[in-house]
Amino acid sequence: MNNQRAYLFLICSVTLWLISCEKEITIDLPNVEDKLVVEGKIEYDGITNTPPIVILTKSTGYFEPTDLNSLQELFVHGADVTVTVDNVNHQLTELCLSDILTLISSGVIDSSLVEDLLGASLENLIGFEYCLYTIIDNSLYGEPGKTYKLTITTGGKTYTSTTSIPALNPLISVWYLAQKDDTLGFAWARMHDPPGKGNAYRWYARRISKNADGEEKDAAFVAPFGSSFEDKFIDGLEFDFAYDRGHPPGNHDDDPGEAPHFFKQTDTIAIKFCTIEMQVYEFLRIMEVEANSNGSPFASPSTIPTNIDNDGLGLWAGYGVTYDTIYGTP
Amino acid sequence: MYSLALPYRRHYFMRILKPYCPLFLLLGILLFPHVVLAQKTYTVSGYIKEGETGEDMISATVYIKELLKGTTTNLYGFYSITVPEGNYNLIVSYLGFETITQEIGLTKDLRVNVELKSKMITTEEVVIEAERADKNVGSSTMGTVEMEMEQIQILPALLGEVDILKVIQMLPGVQSAGEGNSGFYVRGGGPDQNLILLDEAVIYNVSHLFGFFSVFNADAVKSIELIKGGMPANYGGRLASVLNVTMKDGNNKKWQVEGGLGVISSKLTIQGPIKKNVSSIILSGRRTYYDLFLPLIAKNNENFKAFEGSGYYFYDLNTKINYKISDKDRIFLSGYFGRDVFTYKQAQSNFTVQVPWGNATMSLRWNHLFNDKLFMNTSLIFSDYKFSLGIIQNEFEMKLFSGIRDYNAKLDFNYYPVIRHNIKFGANYIYHVFTPSSASASQGDVEFDTGDIIRQYAHEGALYFNDQFDWTDKFQINAGLRYSIFSHTGPFTRYNKDTQGNGTDTITYKKNETIKTYQGLEPRVTLRYQLNTKSSVKASYTLNNQYVHMTTLAGMSLPTDVWIGCSDLVKPQLGTQYAVGYFRNFLDNQYETSVEVYYKTMKNMIEFKDGHLPGDNVADNPDNNLTFGEGESYGVELFIKKRMGDLTGWIGYTLARTTRTFEEINNGEPFPTRYDRRHDLAVVAAYEIEKKGKKEVSDSLKFFKRNMKKWGNWFRTRTWVFAGNFVYATGDAITLPVARYMYEGNILNEYGPRNSFRMKDYHRADISVTVMGRKRKRIQSDFSLSVYNVYSRANPYFIYFANEGNIEEGTLDIKAIQVSLFPIMPTITWHFKF
């Protein structure tokens, strides 16, 4: 036993505070020049003729005020916006919410289309002077296979971008599947990706069944996180996939009786499934990651790959849209 | 007998070294004509060991008193000195051990093995040492630091868990990777540019979860050496540094068991002789048994909310066996195995995640002494690092995995022809198998096309020659040349892409088909000019090639970092470093000081392109998503170290700058790295009060004195060690948004120039008190109190932006939030030995 010595370490921690603490700090950020932000799209759904819609805003200092007045001031007015297709230029007109409401009431524009685009119900926007550029005389609408060039001139600078609408790829079938408690589930779909890589898609869903107030549960189509995907791993395959219920950006509150991320068995869900170009996919996927990371230490800051030239921001996107409906069962 | 032995020895020697003969002949004629004309010389050689445990002593000083010349022991405790015939005093010393002086009559080659006995650190030994230049001044190594484990063990430790990497971070020129993190950056180099060796096996990932713990179990480590500049030619393959960690061999005199029981982990170390003085074994294990960090962080921090309901543990196992076959041959077999396992379960939605990762290494080494002047070590080494992530949700299954595996063979010779020369030469061959991110995924019966697993196979080889020689008594040259070669071979599939990044076609290479070969010569020179026995100036130039790269996705090092080799697209990293330094010892070598200035350039560095996401590497070549650039780094380092006496410690200060320039990042403008720290200061001190009756307890201990009677005699006869450290560093350089904009109702950021913003400065003080029990007692009780972050500084860990409220309602509020990790944290550690 003499050459055997045993050590026993008894480590006792008197106090152990492992509390990561947080505090708000003030950061002096340099002032940078405002940039033009383009949120433009042109759709084809094979049913209605859809005009291009372009929203122009400016970027703003990070800690600038965020009240409605300040946001309203970000809209860019009086820009010269044209869309060129088949070598023909089409001038877009600026319309603000008051004009839009008039057009909706006169049946020129469908209210749901505007709500989809804004991602918010028109009701919520009353009193907020929301502006966009579009064509209301039906002289231009989206068609698959065509390429659309967007030209914007404002503040002495000209910005351009091009996009096209890929051929439609309807879902084979859609259904609801319970994931939890038999009554909560996800929206499922079966699709077939055509052979050849380079196809990309975007998924939206909208609960069109009514809530307790008698309104549709979602005022507009909602793109859940990870709404877009490409065919790198699914090229030429027929397969099933599912999406949870997303939240409209900037509003993560659920109505009473709703479970976050889940659809209900009783929900009637409209599905909007789009074909998109790869460059649109690249923008959307990084945009979604950025919108959800907010300076996490495990993410590195990314520049979102815009397709607007001349130091502009945002996206000019073509969508080939098909609609489906999952009917809720009581 | 002797007259017969010598010719035989020469014959044997020549036979073994025949291939090297032309080289030696040339060098002999050019460099040391005195060898050719030499008088009769003899060699004294042997091993230096620790008396109590029989452990080899690395870097012990051995010299001839009359000549004031000598050497230091190598990694296996071997030394060899060849001098003219005569009577000498051979002096062997090592800090903290009694110096041995032995008279030797050199009329023939002698083998002198010495066992040193430990003693309390006092100033006595400087009496002898003062006659010749100390190692700090006299050696021709620059930017090299050896740390004594005894010193590391008494310093304050986070949660009482001693971590050698956290001590290394307090050296000048070494930057920490953040709060509580064991990752380190050397002289502006990247995290992949450190060659981290555990018993010569490469460790590819040194951190357990979030870097709070390193993979090195302090109980199993014998010594550490860090080379941050002037890298000798026997090391290669990395640009920035070498961290050489040597495991204990195991006590070959008696059996020992050490155990630890703590809030973080439990430890057990068993070591002892299999056959006394011939063979010994050590087994050391550590495991966290309680998921301490995550639930607490998850509870208190919104950002980590996602970790709630998760489990986490890690374990380490170190083992080593050595066997002395004869006086000339020894075999070592050492291994490390460690795994981190993170699990996450959400029963309600049938969602499970399992993430295991870790290192495994194995080294088999054979020491052979051809003769008294030529020492050889042959190593066969296996290194493996694996990461995998498995996700199951209902019928959907996905697995993502990556890793690197090396098969390594090394041949290293130490040759000591005459006292003026210390020659190293050798060869190294590594077969690399890289598994960059690969995945498999399925939904029910449908297998998704995630591509074949594209492994990357490569051969890396090197030959080196290094000579450290005294040109004159004052002028020493440490010069070496390394030739390295790297060849990427098949099987391999290259995905070609068009300018838009869309796949066009693939090229398939057959097994063993050479895809791309790189090679290069790497000169390494360090010059030392000794001004007197107290001071010297040194200068060095090194050129290094690095054929492996680490791709990292996040702003910080994570287990998801993927190692890749050079390919037809990725060129080797090329680093050059120039350094000059002034070294001065004071007060009989009690104080070592140095000032070093360095300038470094790095070429062919890699980063992922903007907007890269982890899945992009799957069914693709990761190097298709890379962009390439350069780095530059310069700085000055001040170091004052007190090695001996009651008070020991050091002050290290670094003034530095490091930048990167990538054509496709930051508009091609240079940007600082995250760990570009303009100022970096560390003050480390330990004060020991030996209680052996003679020395009086100082006034500061009056409080304890008063209470001694109440507590019995327990405190009176103990040795006390007070230790503390203070660190200060410029805040991390981070990228922050400067503007925001809206898209589809989302708030998006427009970022300012990369790493153009600084977090607040980091500073922190820790203290500890250790009371050491009496060794002669049957039961020896030690205890220590360690207080981390004494004044509870809220150091920034990261900054995030919180967007609260609803845009539509005009209630949106954007705030910047700083997250800090560890406030003041006292820990008491008790240990008793019996």
Coordinates of C-alpha atoms in Angstrom, one line a residue, chain A residues 1-35 37-41 57-68 71 74 117-121 124-125 177-181 186 188 190 197-198 202 204 223 230-235 237-242 248-253 262 278 281-306 311 313-317 319, chain B residues 52 159-161 210 219 253-265 267-268 273 292-294 296-297 300-304 307 348-350 393-394 443 446-451 495 497 502-503 553-556 558 610-613 615-620 674 735-751 753-754 757 760 775 780 785 794 797-803 805-834:
Chain A
M1 CA 0.0 0.0 0.0
N2 CA 2.9 2.3 0.5
N3 CA 3.5 2.8 -3.2
Q4 CA -0.1 3.3 -3.7
R5 CA -1.5 6.7 -3.2
A6 CA -5.0 7.7 -3.8
Y7 CA -6.1 11.2 -4.6
L8 CA -9.6 12.2 -4.2
F9 CA -10.6 15.6 -5.3
L10 CA -13.8 16.8 -3.8
I11 CA -14.7 19.9 -5.6
C12 CA -17.5 21.8 -4.0
S13 CA -18.8 25.0 -5.5
V14 CA -19.9 27.4 -2.8
T15 CA -21.7 29.6 -5.2
L16 CA -22.2 29.3 -8.8
W17 CA -23.8 31.9 -10.9
L18 CA -24.0 31.1 -14.4
I19 CA -26.3 33.8 -15.5
S20 CA -25.7 35.3 -18.8
C21 CA -27.0 38.9 -18.5
E22 CA -28.3 41.1 -21.1
K23 CA -28.4 44.9 -21.2
E24 CA -29.5 47.4 -23.8
I25 CA -26.6 49.4 -25.1
T26 CA -26.3 52.5 -27.2
I27 CA -24.3 52.2 -30.4
D28 CA -23.0 55.0 -32.5
L29 CA -23.4 53.9 -36.1
P30 CA -22.1 56.0 -39.0
N31 CA -24.5 57.8 -41.2
V32 CA -24.8 56.3 -44.6
E33 CA -26.5 57.4 -47.7
D34 CA -30.1 56.2 -48.4
K35 CA -30.4 53.5 -51.0
V37 CA -35.2 49.6 -52.3
V38 CA -37.2 47.8 -54.9
E39 CA -40.0 45.3 -54.1
G40 CA -41.3 44.3 -57.5
K41 CA -43.1 41.3 -58.9
T57 CA -38.8 52.8 -50.7
K58 CA -35.5 54.1 -49.3
S59 CA -33.3 52.4 -46.8
T60 CA -32.9 54.3 -43.5
G61 CA -30.4 54.7 -40.6
Y62 CA -30.6 51.7 -38.3
F63 CA -31.9 53.5 -35.3
E64 CA -34.1 56.0 -37.1
P65 CA -37.7 56.2 -35.8
T66 CA -40.1 53.4 -36.7
D67 CA -43.4 55.1 -36.2
L68 CA -45.9 55.0 -39.0
L71 CA -42.2 54.6 -42.4
L74 CA -39.7 56.1 -46.9
L117 CA -48.5 42.0 -52.0
L118 CA -48.5 44.2 -48.9
G119 CA -48.6 41.1 -46.6
A120 CA -51.2 42.9 -44.6
S121 CA -54.9 43.5 -44.6
N124 CA -54.9 47.8 -41.1
L125 CA -53.4 50.1 -43.6
L177 CA -51.8 15.7 -41.9
A178 CA -52.1 15.8 -38.1
Q179 CA -48.7 16.0 -36.4
K180 CA -49.8 16.7 -32.8
D181 CA -52.9 16.0 -30.7
F186 CA -49.0 20.7 -41.3
W188 CA -48.6 18.5 -47.1
R190 CA -46.8 16.0 -53.5
K197 CA -31.3 21.2 -62.2
G198 CA -31.9 24.9 -61.9
R202 CA -41.8 29.2 -53.4
Y204 CA -47.3 30.3 -49.6
A223 CA -44.7 32.6 -46.7
E230 CA -34.4 24.6 -55.3
D231 CA -34.1 21.2 -56.9
K232 CA -30.4 20.5 -56.1
F233 CA -31.4 17.5 -54.0
I234 CA -34.7 16.6 -55.6
D235 CA -34.0 16.9 -59.3
L237 CA -38.0 13.3 -58.2
E238 CA -41.6 12.9 -57.2
F239 CA -41.9 13.3 -53.5
D240 CA -44.0 14.6 -50.5
F241 CA -43.1 17.6 -48.5
A242 CA -44.7 19.7 -45.7
P248 CA -46.8 37.3 -41.3
P249 CA -43.5 39.3 -41.0
G250 CA -43.4 41.6 -38.0
N251 CA -46.4 39.9 -36.4
H252 CA -45.8 36.7 -34.5
D253 CA -48.9 36.9 -32.3
F262 CA -49.7 24.5 -36.7
M278 CA -32.7 30.7 -59.3
Y281 CA -34.5 31.9 -54.9
E282 CA -31.0 33.1 -54.0
F283 CA -32.4 36.4 -52.8
L284 CA -35.3 34.9 -50.9
R285 CA -33.4 32.3 -49.0
I286 CA -30.8 34.7 -47.8
M287 CA -33.4 37.4 -47.1
E288 CA -35.3 34.9 -44.9
V289 CA -32.2 33.9 -43.0
E290 CA -31.2 37.5 -42.5
A291 CA -34.7 38.5 -41.4
N292 CA -34.5 35.8 -38.7
S293 CA -30.9 36.0 -37.5
N294 CA -30.6 39.5 -36.1
G295 CA -26.9 39.4 -35.2
S296 CA -26.8 36.0 -33.7
P297 CA -23.2 35.1 -32.9
F298 CA -23.6 31.9 -34.9
A299 CA -24.5 33.5 -38.1
S300 CA -22.3 35.7 -40.2
P301 CA -23.8 38.9 -41.6
S302 CA -24.7 38.4 -45.2
T303 CA -25.2 40.8 -48.0
I304 CA -28.5 39.8 -49.7
P305 CA -27.9 39.2 -53.4
T306 CA -30.1 41.8 -55.0
D311 CA -26.2 50.0 -55.8
L313 CA -31.5 47.0 -53.0
G314 CA -34.4 44.5 -53.2
L315 CA -35.7 42.2 -55.8
W316 CA -37.6 42.2 -59.1
A317 CA -39.2 38.8 -59.3
Y319 CA -43.6 34.1 -60.3
Chain B
E52 CA 9.9 10.7 -8.0
L159 CA -15.3 26.7 -12.4
G160 CA -12.1 25.3 -11.0
E161 CA -11.4 23.5 -14.2
F210 CA -18.7 26.6 -27.1
D219 CA -4.3 15.8 -15.1
K253 CA 8.1 3.9 -9.8
K254 CA 4.8 3.5 -8.0
W255 CA 1.1 3.4 -8.5
Q256 CA -0.9 6.5 -8.1
V257 CA -4.6 7.2 -8.3
E258 CA -6.0 10.7 -8.6
G259 CA -9.7 11.5 -8.7
G260 CA -11.8 14.6 -9.0
L261 CA -15.4 15.2 -8.4
G262 CA -16.9 18.5 -9.4
V263 CA -19.9 20.3 -10.6
I264 CA -18.7 20.3 -14.2
S265 CA -17.0 17.0 -14.6
K267 CA -12.1 12.8 -13.4
L268 CA -10.0 9.8 -12.6
P273 CA 4.6 0.9 -13.3
L292 CA -24.8 22.6 -16.7
F293 CA -24.6 25.4 -19.2
L294 CA -27.4 24.9 -21.6
L296 CA -29.3 27.9 -17.4
I297 CA -28.5 29.8 -20.5
N300 CA -32.2 33.3 -19.0
N301 CA -31.5 34.1 -22.5
E302 CA -34.1 34.4 -25.3
N303 CA -31.5 33.7 -27.9
F304 CA -30.8 30.3 -26.5
F307 CA -31.8 24.8 -26.6
Q348 CA -44.9 16.6 -29.3
S349 CA -43.8 16.9 -32.9
N350 CA -41.7 13.7 -33.1
Q393 CA -39.1 14.2 -37.8
N394 CA -41.8 11.8 -38.5
Q443 CA -38.8 11.2 -46.8
V446 CA -38.1 8.6 -51.2
E447 CA -34.3 9.1 -51.0
F448 CA -33.3 12.6 -51.8
D449 CA -30.5 13.1 -54.2
T450 CA -27.8 14.6 -51.9
G451 CA -25.1 13.4 -54.2
Y495 CA -18.8 19.9 -60.0
K497 CA -20.4 25.7 -62.4
N502 CA -25.5 26.8 -61.6
G503 CA -24.0 23.4 -62.1
L553 CA -19.4 29.5 -41.3
A554 CA -19.9 31.5 -38.2
G555 CA -18.2 34.5 -36.8
M556 CA -16.8 32.0 -34.2
L558 CA -17.7 25.8 -34.0
D610 CA -21.2 36.1 -49.0
G611 CA -24.5 34.5 -48.2
H612 CA -23.1 31.0 -48.0
L613 CA -25.3 28.6 -46.1
G615 CA -26.4 23.1 -47.0
D616 CA -24.6 24.6 -50.0
N617 CA -21.7 22.2 -49.5
V618 CA -23.8 19.2 -49.9
A619 CA -23.7 17.6 -53.4
D620 CA -21.1 20.2 -54.3
R674 CA -12.7 39.7 -35.4
T735 CA -19.9 43.8 -38.4
L736 CA -23.0 45.8 -37.6
P737 CA -25.9 47.0 -39.7
V738 CA -25.7 50.6 -40.5
A739 CA -29.0 50.9 -42.3
R740 CA -32.3 48.9 -42.5
Y741 CA -34.9 48.5 -45.1
M742 CA -38.2 46.7 -45.6
Y743 CA -38.9 43.8 -47.9
E744 CA -42.3 42.0 -47.8
G745 CA -42.7 43.4 -44.3
N746 CA -39.4 42.0 -43.1
I747 CA -36.8 44.3 -41.6
L748 CA -33.5 43.7 -43.4
N749 CA -30.1 44.9 -42.6
E750 CA -27.6 46.7 -44.7
Y751 CA -24.2 46.0 -43.1
P753 CA -17.8 47.6 -43.7
R754 CA -16.8 44.2 -42.4
F757 CA -17.3 48.2 -35.3
K760 CA -16.4 47.3 -25.6
K775 CA 3.1 15.8 2.2
Q780 CA -3.0 15.3 2.8
L785 CA -10.7 29.1 -3.5
A794 CA -20.0 42.5 -17.8
Y797 CA -20.0 38.3 -25.5
F798 CA -22.0 39.3 -28.5
I799 CA -24.4 42.0 -29.6
Y800 CA -27.8 41.4 -31.2
F801 CA -30.7 43.5 -32.3
A802 CA -34.1 43.0 -31.0
N803 CA -37.1 44.1 -33.1
G805 CA -43.6 45.4 -31.6
N806 CA -45.6 45.5 -34.7
I807 CA -44.8 47.5 -37.8
E808 CA -48.4 47.9 -38.9
E809 CA -49.3 49.3 -35.6
G810 CA -46.4 51.6 -35.5
T811 CA -45.1 50.0 -32.3
L812 CA -41.9 48.6 -33.7
D813 CA -38.9 49.2 -31.5
I814 CA -35.3 48.4 -32.5
K815 CA -32.8 47.9 -29.7
A816 CA -29.2 46.8 -29.5
I817 CA -28.6 44.3 -26.8
Q818 CA -25.3 43.2 -25.4
V819 CA -25.0 39.7 -23.9
S820 CA -22.4 38.9 -21.2
L821 CA -21.6 35.5 -19.9
F822 CA -19.9 35.1 -16.6
P823 CA -20.3 37.4 -13.7
I824 CA -18.2 36.9 -10.5
M825 CA -17.9 33.2 -9.9
P826 CA -16.2 31.8 -6.8
T827 CA -15.5 28.1 -6.6
I828 CA -14.0 26.2 -3.7
T829 CA -12.1 23.1 -4.5
W830 CA -11.1 20.6 -1.9
H831 CA -8.8 17.7 -2.4
F832 CA -7.3 15.2 -0.1
K833 CA -4.7 12.6 -0.9
F834 CA -4.1 9.4 1.0

